[in-house]
């Protein structure tokens, strides 16, 4: 059974088609690259899959249940980097990630399905994985745009889940850091995570994706 599946989901707003009917099926341990030109609807599709946008047509399921009835399950299973996470201006990078991971750990612990102690190292691991350990004591305004993207990735990968949704994870990153993204995605896929990511980076797609889904442009220029 696919972990996350969408059948003919489409989004229209005030008569404009943001996403033409699109189907996608994500299995555990698979990685799908969502491709298409600017404005084709990639971000819109990811927002639908993350339960952040209700489709105007079609349907989606998470672990066999309708996505729009699965608010708690989405939070529990899906880690998504679509919009950058909100960073607290007065907290260092280390404290931001510690706080975010502690909130998730508390949530998981209150459900009794994950030991809060098991979460303790996730934030530190994620910071190290994206090579931003040396920035841990900086505040958000002291980071470059690429460094902010690495923080966003660290926050997203710090959260274990069955599904990972990423919108252009390579954006603003230099080639070496794009390599770190490829490694992190490959590792997550090997661990059984179902991945969908939108990307304009053909190298990253070739390295990490086992399936490509082309999203059709809704409005041609
Ligand atoms: N809030 C909105 N209101 C109206 N139209 C929107 C809105 N958000 C996006 N769109 C339109 O929806 C279409 C799909 O946008 P989307 O962001 O999903 O494209 P994309 O494939 O991710 O593009 P890119 O590669 O440039 O990131 C575009 O034509 C865009 O102009």
Short mmCIF file of C-alpha atoms and ligand atoms in Angstrom, two decimals:
data_model
loop_
_atom_site.label_atom_id
_atom_site.label_comp_id
_atom_site.label_asym_id
_atom_site.label_seq_id
_atom_site.Cartn_x
_atom_site.Cartn_y
_atom_site.Cartn_z
CA UNK A 1 0.00 0.00 0.00
CA UNK A 2 1.37 3.45 -0.84
CA UNK A 3 2.10 5.63 2.19
CA UNK A 4 0.70 8.70 0.48
CA UNK A 5 -1.43 8.69 -2.63
CA UNK A 6 -3.23 11.38 -4.59
CA UNK A 7 -5.63 10.69 -7.44
CA UNK A 8 -6.39 13.44 -9.93
CA UNK A 9 -5.92 16.22 -7.40
CA UNK A 10 -6.32 19.66 -8.92
CA UNK A 11 -6.49 23.16 -7.49
CA UNK A 12 -8.40 26.11 -8.90
CA UNK A 13 -8.74 29.54 -7.39
CA UNK A 14 -11.06 32.26 -8.66
CA UNK A 15 -11.30 30.54 -12.03
CA UNK A 16 -7.55 30.10 -12.42
CA UNK A 17 -6.10 26.59 -12.48
CA UNK A 18 -3.11 26.44 -10.11
CA UNK A 19 -2.67 22.68 -10.46
CA UNK A 20 -4.15 20.57 -13.27
CA UNK A 21 -5.43 17.12 -12.27
CA UNK A 22 -2.38 15.18 -11.07
CA UNK A 23 -1.88 11.73 -9.59
CA UNK A 24 1.05 10.57 -7.47
CA UNK A 25 1.76 7.53 -5.35
CA UNK A 26 4.53 7.46 -2.75
CA UNK A 27 5.75 4.15 -1.39
CA UNK A 28 8.04 3.55 1.58
CA UNK A 29 11.67 3.81 0.52
CA UNK A 30 10.93 5.59 -2.74
CA UNK A 31 11.84 9.03 -4.01
CA UNK A 32 9.82 10.98 -6.57
CA UNK A 33 11.09 14.15 -8.22
CA UNK A 34 8.29 16.58 -9.11
CA UNK A 35 9.37 18.41 -12.24
CA UNK A 36 7.92 21.14 -14.38
CA UNK A 37 8.47 24.70 -15.49
CA UNK A 38 8.04 27.77 -13.30
CA UNK A 39 4.41 28.10 -12.32
CA UNK A 40 3.55 24.53 -13.35
CA UNK A 41 2.05 23.69 -9.95
CA UNK A 42 4.83 21.78 -8.13
CA UNK A 43 4.58 23.74 -4.90
CA UNK A 44 0.80 23.59 -5.06
CA UNK A 45 0.95 19.80 -5.35
CA UNK A 46 3.32 19.53 -2.39
CA UNK A 47 1.03 21.76 -0.32
CA UNK A 48 -1.90 19.46 -1.12
CA UNK A 49 0.16 16.38 -0.19
CA UNK A 50 1.19 18.01 3.09
CA UNK A 51 -2.46 18.66 3.95
CA UNK A 52 -1.93 22.43 3.83
CA UNK A 53 -4.23 23.04 0.87
CA UNK A 54 -7.51 21.33 0.15
CA UNK A 55 -7.71 20.28 -3.51
CA UNK A 56 -10.66 21.54 -5.57
CA UNK A 57 -10.93 18.11 -7.16
CA UNK A 58 -9.59 14.61 -6.70
CA UNK A 59 -8.70 12.89 -3.48
CA UNK A 60 -5.65 12.01 -1.42
CA UNK A 61 -4.97 9.38 1.21
CA UNK A 62 -2.34 8.97 3.89
CA UNK A 63 -1.88 5.34 4.97
CA UNK A 64 -5.19 4.52 3.33
CA UNK A 65 -7.26 7.21 5.06
CA UNK A 66 -8.55 10.42 3.47
CA UNK A 67 -5.95 13.13 3.92
CA UNK A 68 -8.42 15.80 4.99
CA UNK A 69 -9.52 13.66 7.93
CA UNK A 70 -6.00 13.01 9.10
CA UNK A 71 -4.79 16.22 10.74
CA UNK A 72 -3.03 14.49 13.62
CA UNK A 73 -1.63 11.73 11.41
CA UNK A 74 -0.19 14.31 9.02
CA UNK A 75 1.67 16.00 11.85
CA UNK A 76 2.88 12.63 13.03
CA UNK A 77 3.98 11.18 9.72
CA UNK A 78 4.82 14.01 7.37
CA UNK A 79 7.87 16.27 7.55
CA UNK A 80 7.61 19.03 4.96
CA UNK A 81 9.82 21.90 3.84
CA UNK A 82 7.60 23.94 1.55
CA UNK A 83 7.66 27.38 3.15
CA UNK A 84 10.72 28.14 5.33
CA UNK A 85 9.97 27.45 9.01
CA UNK A 86 9.45 30.45 11.25
CA UNK A 87 12.63 31.19 13.19
CA UNK A 88 12.57 33.02 16.52
CA UNK A 89 14.68 36.17 16.16
CA UNK A 90 15.94 36.01 19.75
CA UNK A 91 17.07 32.39 19.77
CA UNK A 92 20.35 30.98 18.56
CA UNK A 93 20.25 28.28 15.93
CA UNK A 94 21.03 25.63 18.57
CA UNK A 95 18.17 26.83 20.81
CA UNK A 96 15.68 27.04 17.91
CA UNK A 97 16.29 23.45 16.92
CA UNK A 98 16.34 22.24 20.53
CA UNK A 99 13.00 23.97 21.12
CA UNK A 100 11.39 22.59 17.97
CA UNK A 101 12.61 19.05 18.62
CA UNK A 102 11.50 19.28 22.28
CA UNK A 103 7.99 20.28 21.14
CA UNK A 104 7.82 17.29 18.80
CA UNK A 105 9.24 14.99 21.48
CA UNK A 106 6.60 16.21 23.95
CA UNK A 107 3.89 15.58 21.38
CA UNK A 108 5.24 12.10 20.61
CA UNK A 109 5.74 11.32 24.31
CA UNK A 110 2.19 12.39 25.19
CA UNK A 111 0.92 9.86 22.65
CA UNK A 112 3.19 7.24 24.20
CA UNK A 113 4.52 6.07 20.85
CA UNK A 114 8.03 7.51 21.05
CA UNK A 115 10.28 7.90 24.04
CA UNK A 116 11.08 11.63 24.39
CA UNK A 117 14.66 10.64 25.27
CA UNK A 118 15.01 9.07 21.82
CA UNK A 119 14.55 12.49 20.26
CA UNK A 120 17.29 14.22 22.20
CA UNK A 121 20.04 13.73 19.62
CA UNK A 122 17.97 14.40 16.49
CA UNK A 123 18.55 18.17 16.45
CA UNK A 124 22.29 17.90 16.97
CA UNK A 125 22.55 15.19 14.34
CA UNK A 126 20.68 17.30 11.82
CA UNK A 127 22.85 20.37 12.49
CA UNK A 128 25.99 18.30 11.94
CA UNK A 129 24.60 16.57 8.84
CA UNK A 130 24.11 19.89 7.06
CA UNK A 131 27.50 21.23 8.17
CA UNK A 132 26.16 24.13 10.24
CA UNK A 133 27.57 23.14 13.63
CA UNK A 134 29.85 26.19 13.51
CA UNK A 135 26.77 28.43 13.23
CA UNK A 136 24.97 26.94 16.22
CA UNK A 137 25.45 30.02 18.43
CA UNK A 138 24.34 32.53 15.78
CA UNK A 139 20.97 34.28 15.59
CA UNK A 140 18.78 34.11 12.45
CA UNK A 141 19.70 37.64 11.28
CA UNK A 142 23.36 36.61 11.30
CA UNK A 143 22.86 33.92 8.66
CA UNK A 144 23.20 34.14 4.88
CA UNK A 145 20.26 33.02 2.73
CA UNK A 146 22.01 29.73 1.92
CA UNK A 147 22.77 29.17 5.60
CA UNK A 148 19.09 29.80 6.38
CA UNK A 149 18.19 27.14 3.85
CA UNK A 150 20.54 24.72 5.62
CA UNK A 151 18.80 25.55 8.91
CA UNK A 152 15.41 24.87 7.28
CA UNK A 153 16.71 21.52 6.05
CA UNK A 154 18.16 20.65 9.47
CA UNK A 155 14.82 21.43 11.14
CA UNK A 156 12.95 19.30 8.59
CA UNK A 157 15.30 16.33 8.73
CA UNK A 158 15.37 16.48 12.54
CA UNK A 159 11.80 15.26 12.47
CA UNK A 160 11.50 11.55 11.84
CA UNK A 161 8.46 10.61 9.80
CA UNK A 162 7.24 8.25 7.13
CA UNK A 163 6.92 10.96 4.48
CA UNK A 164 9.28 13.75 3.48
CA UNK A 165 8.06 16.56 1.19
CA UNK A 166 10.54 19.18 0.02
CA UNK A 167 10.15 22.13 -2.31
CA UNK A 168 13.42 22.82 -4.12
CA UNK A 169 15.66 21.66 -1.25
CA UNK A 170 18.72 22.70 -3.28
CA UNK A 171 17.72 26.35 -3.55
CA UNK A 172 20.45 28.86 -2.63
CA UNK A 173 22.97 26.09 -1.94
CA UNK A 174 26.44 25.70 -3.42
CA UNK A 175 27.42 22.43 -5.13
CA UNK A 176 28.97 20.89 -1.99
CA UNK A 177 25.88 21.65 0.10
CA UNK A 178 23.66 20.27 -2.66
CA UNK A 179 25.70 17.10 -2.21
CA UNK A 180 24.76 17.08 1.48
CA UNK A 181 21.08 17.32 0.48
CA UNK A 182 21.52 14.37 -1.90
CA UNK A 183 23.18 12.33 0.85
CA UNK A 184 20.46 13.15 3.38
CA UNK A 185 17.72 12.25 0.90
CA UNK A 186 19.42 8.98 -0.07
CA UNK A 187 19.81 8.07 3.58
CA UNK A 188 16.15 8.83 4.34
CA UNK A 189 15.04 6.77 1.36
CA UNK A 190 17.24 3.85 2.49
CA UNK A 191 15.57 4.08 5.89
CA UNK A 192 12.17 3.58 4.27
CA UNK A 193 10.91 7.16 4.11
CA UNK A 194 8.57 7.99 1.20
CA UNK A 195 9.95 11.13 -0.47
CA UNK A 196 8.63 13.67 -2.95
CA UNK A 197 10.67 16.72 -3.83
CA UNK A 198 10.26 19.47 -6.40
CA UNK A 199 13.49 20.45 -8.07
CA UNK A 200 15.00 22.25 -11.05
CA UNK A 201 18.37 20.55 -10.39
CA UNK A 202 18.81 17.71 -12.88
CA UNK A 203 21.92 16.41 -11.10
CA UNK A 204 20.11 16.13 -7.78
CA UNK A 205 17.17 14.44 -9.49
CA UNK A 206 19.44 11.95 -11.27
CA UNK A 207 21.23 11.18 -8.03
CA UNK A 208 18.26 10.80 -5.71
CA UNK A 209 15.00 10.19 -7.57
CA UNK A 210 13.80 6.81 -8.72
CA UNK A 211 10.67 8.27 -10.33
CA UNK A 212 9.96 11.58 -12.04
CA UNK A 213 6.52 13.16 -12.14
CA UNK A 214 6.05 15.97 -14.61
CA UNK A 215 3.44 18.51 -13.54
CA UNK A 216 1.71 20.24 -16.44
CA UNK A 217 1.64 24.01 -16.69
CA UNK A 218 -1.81 25.34 -15.96
CA UNK A 219 -1.43 28.60 -17.82
CA UNK A 220 0.92 28.93 -20.76
CA UNK A 221 2.57 32.32 -21.19
N1 LIG B 1 -2.12 32.35 -3.96
C1 LIG B 1 -2.21 32.24 -5.29
N2 LIG B 1 -3.19 32.85 -5.95
C2 LIG B 1 -3.31 32.74 -7.29
N3 LIG B 1 -2.46 32.03 -8.05
C3 LIG B 1 -1.45 31.43 -7.43
C4 LIG B 1 -1.26 31.48 -6.03
N4 LIG B 1 -0.16 30.75 -5.71
C5 LIG B 1 0.32 30.28 -6.86
N5 LIG B 1 -0.44 30.68 -7.89
C6 LIG B 1 -0.29 30.30 -9.31
O1 LIG B 1 -0.42 28.90 -9.33
C7 LIG B 1 0.42 28.34 -10.33
C8 LIG B 1 1.28 27.25 -9.72
O2 LIG B 1 2.19 27.83 -8.77
P1 LIG B 1 3.27 26.93 -8.03
O3 LIG B 1 3.92 27.80 -7.01
O4 LIG B 1 2.62 25.69 -7.57
O5 LIG B 1 4.27 26.60 -9.22
P2 LIG B 1 5.70 25.89 -9.20
O6 LIG B 1 5.65 24.79 -10.22
O7 LIG B 1 6.07 25.50 -7.82
O8 LIG B 1 6.65 27.03 -9.74
P3 LIG B 1 8.21 27.40 -9.50
O9 LIG B 1 9.04 26.41 -10.26
O10 LIG B 1 8.32 28.76 -10.06
O11 LIG B 1 8.46 27.37 -8.01
C9 LIG B 1 1.22 29.52 -10.91
O12 LIG B 1 0.64 29.87 -12.14
C10 LIG B 1 1.07 30.62 -9.87
O13 LIG B 1 1.11 31.86 -10.49
#
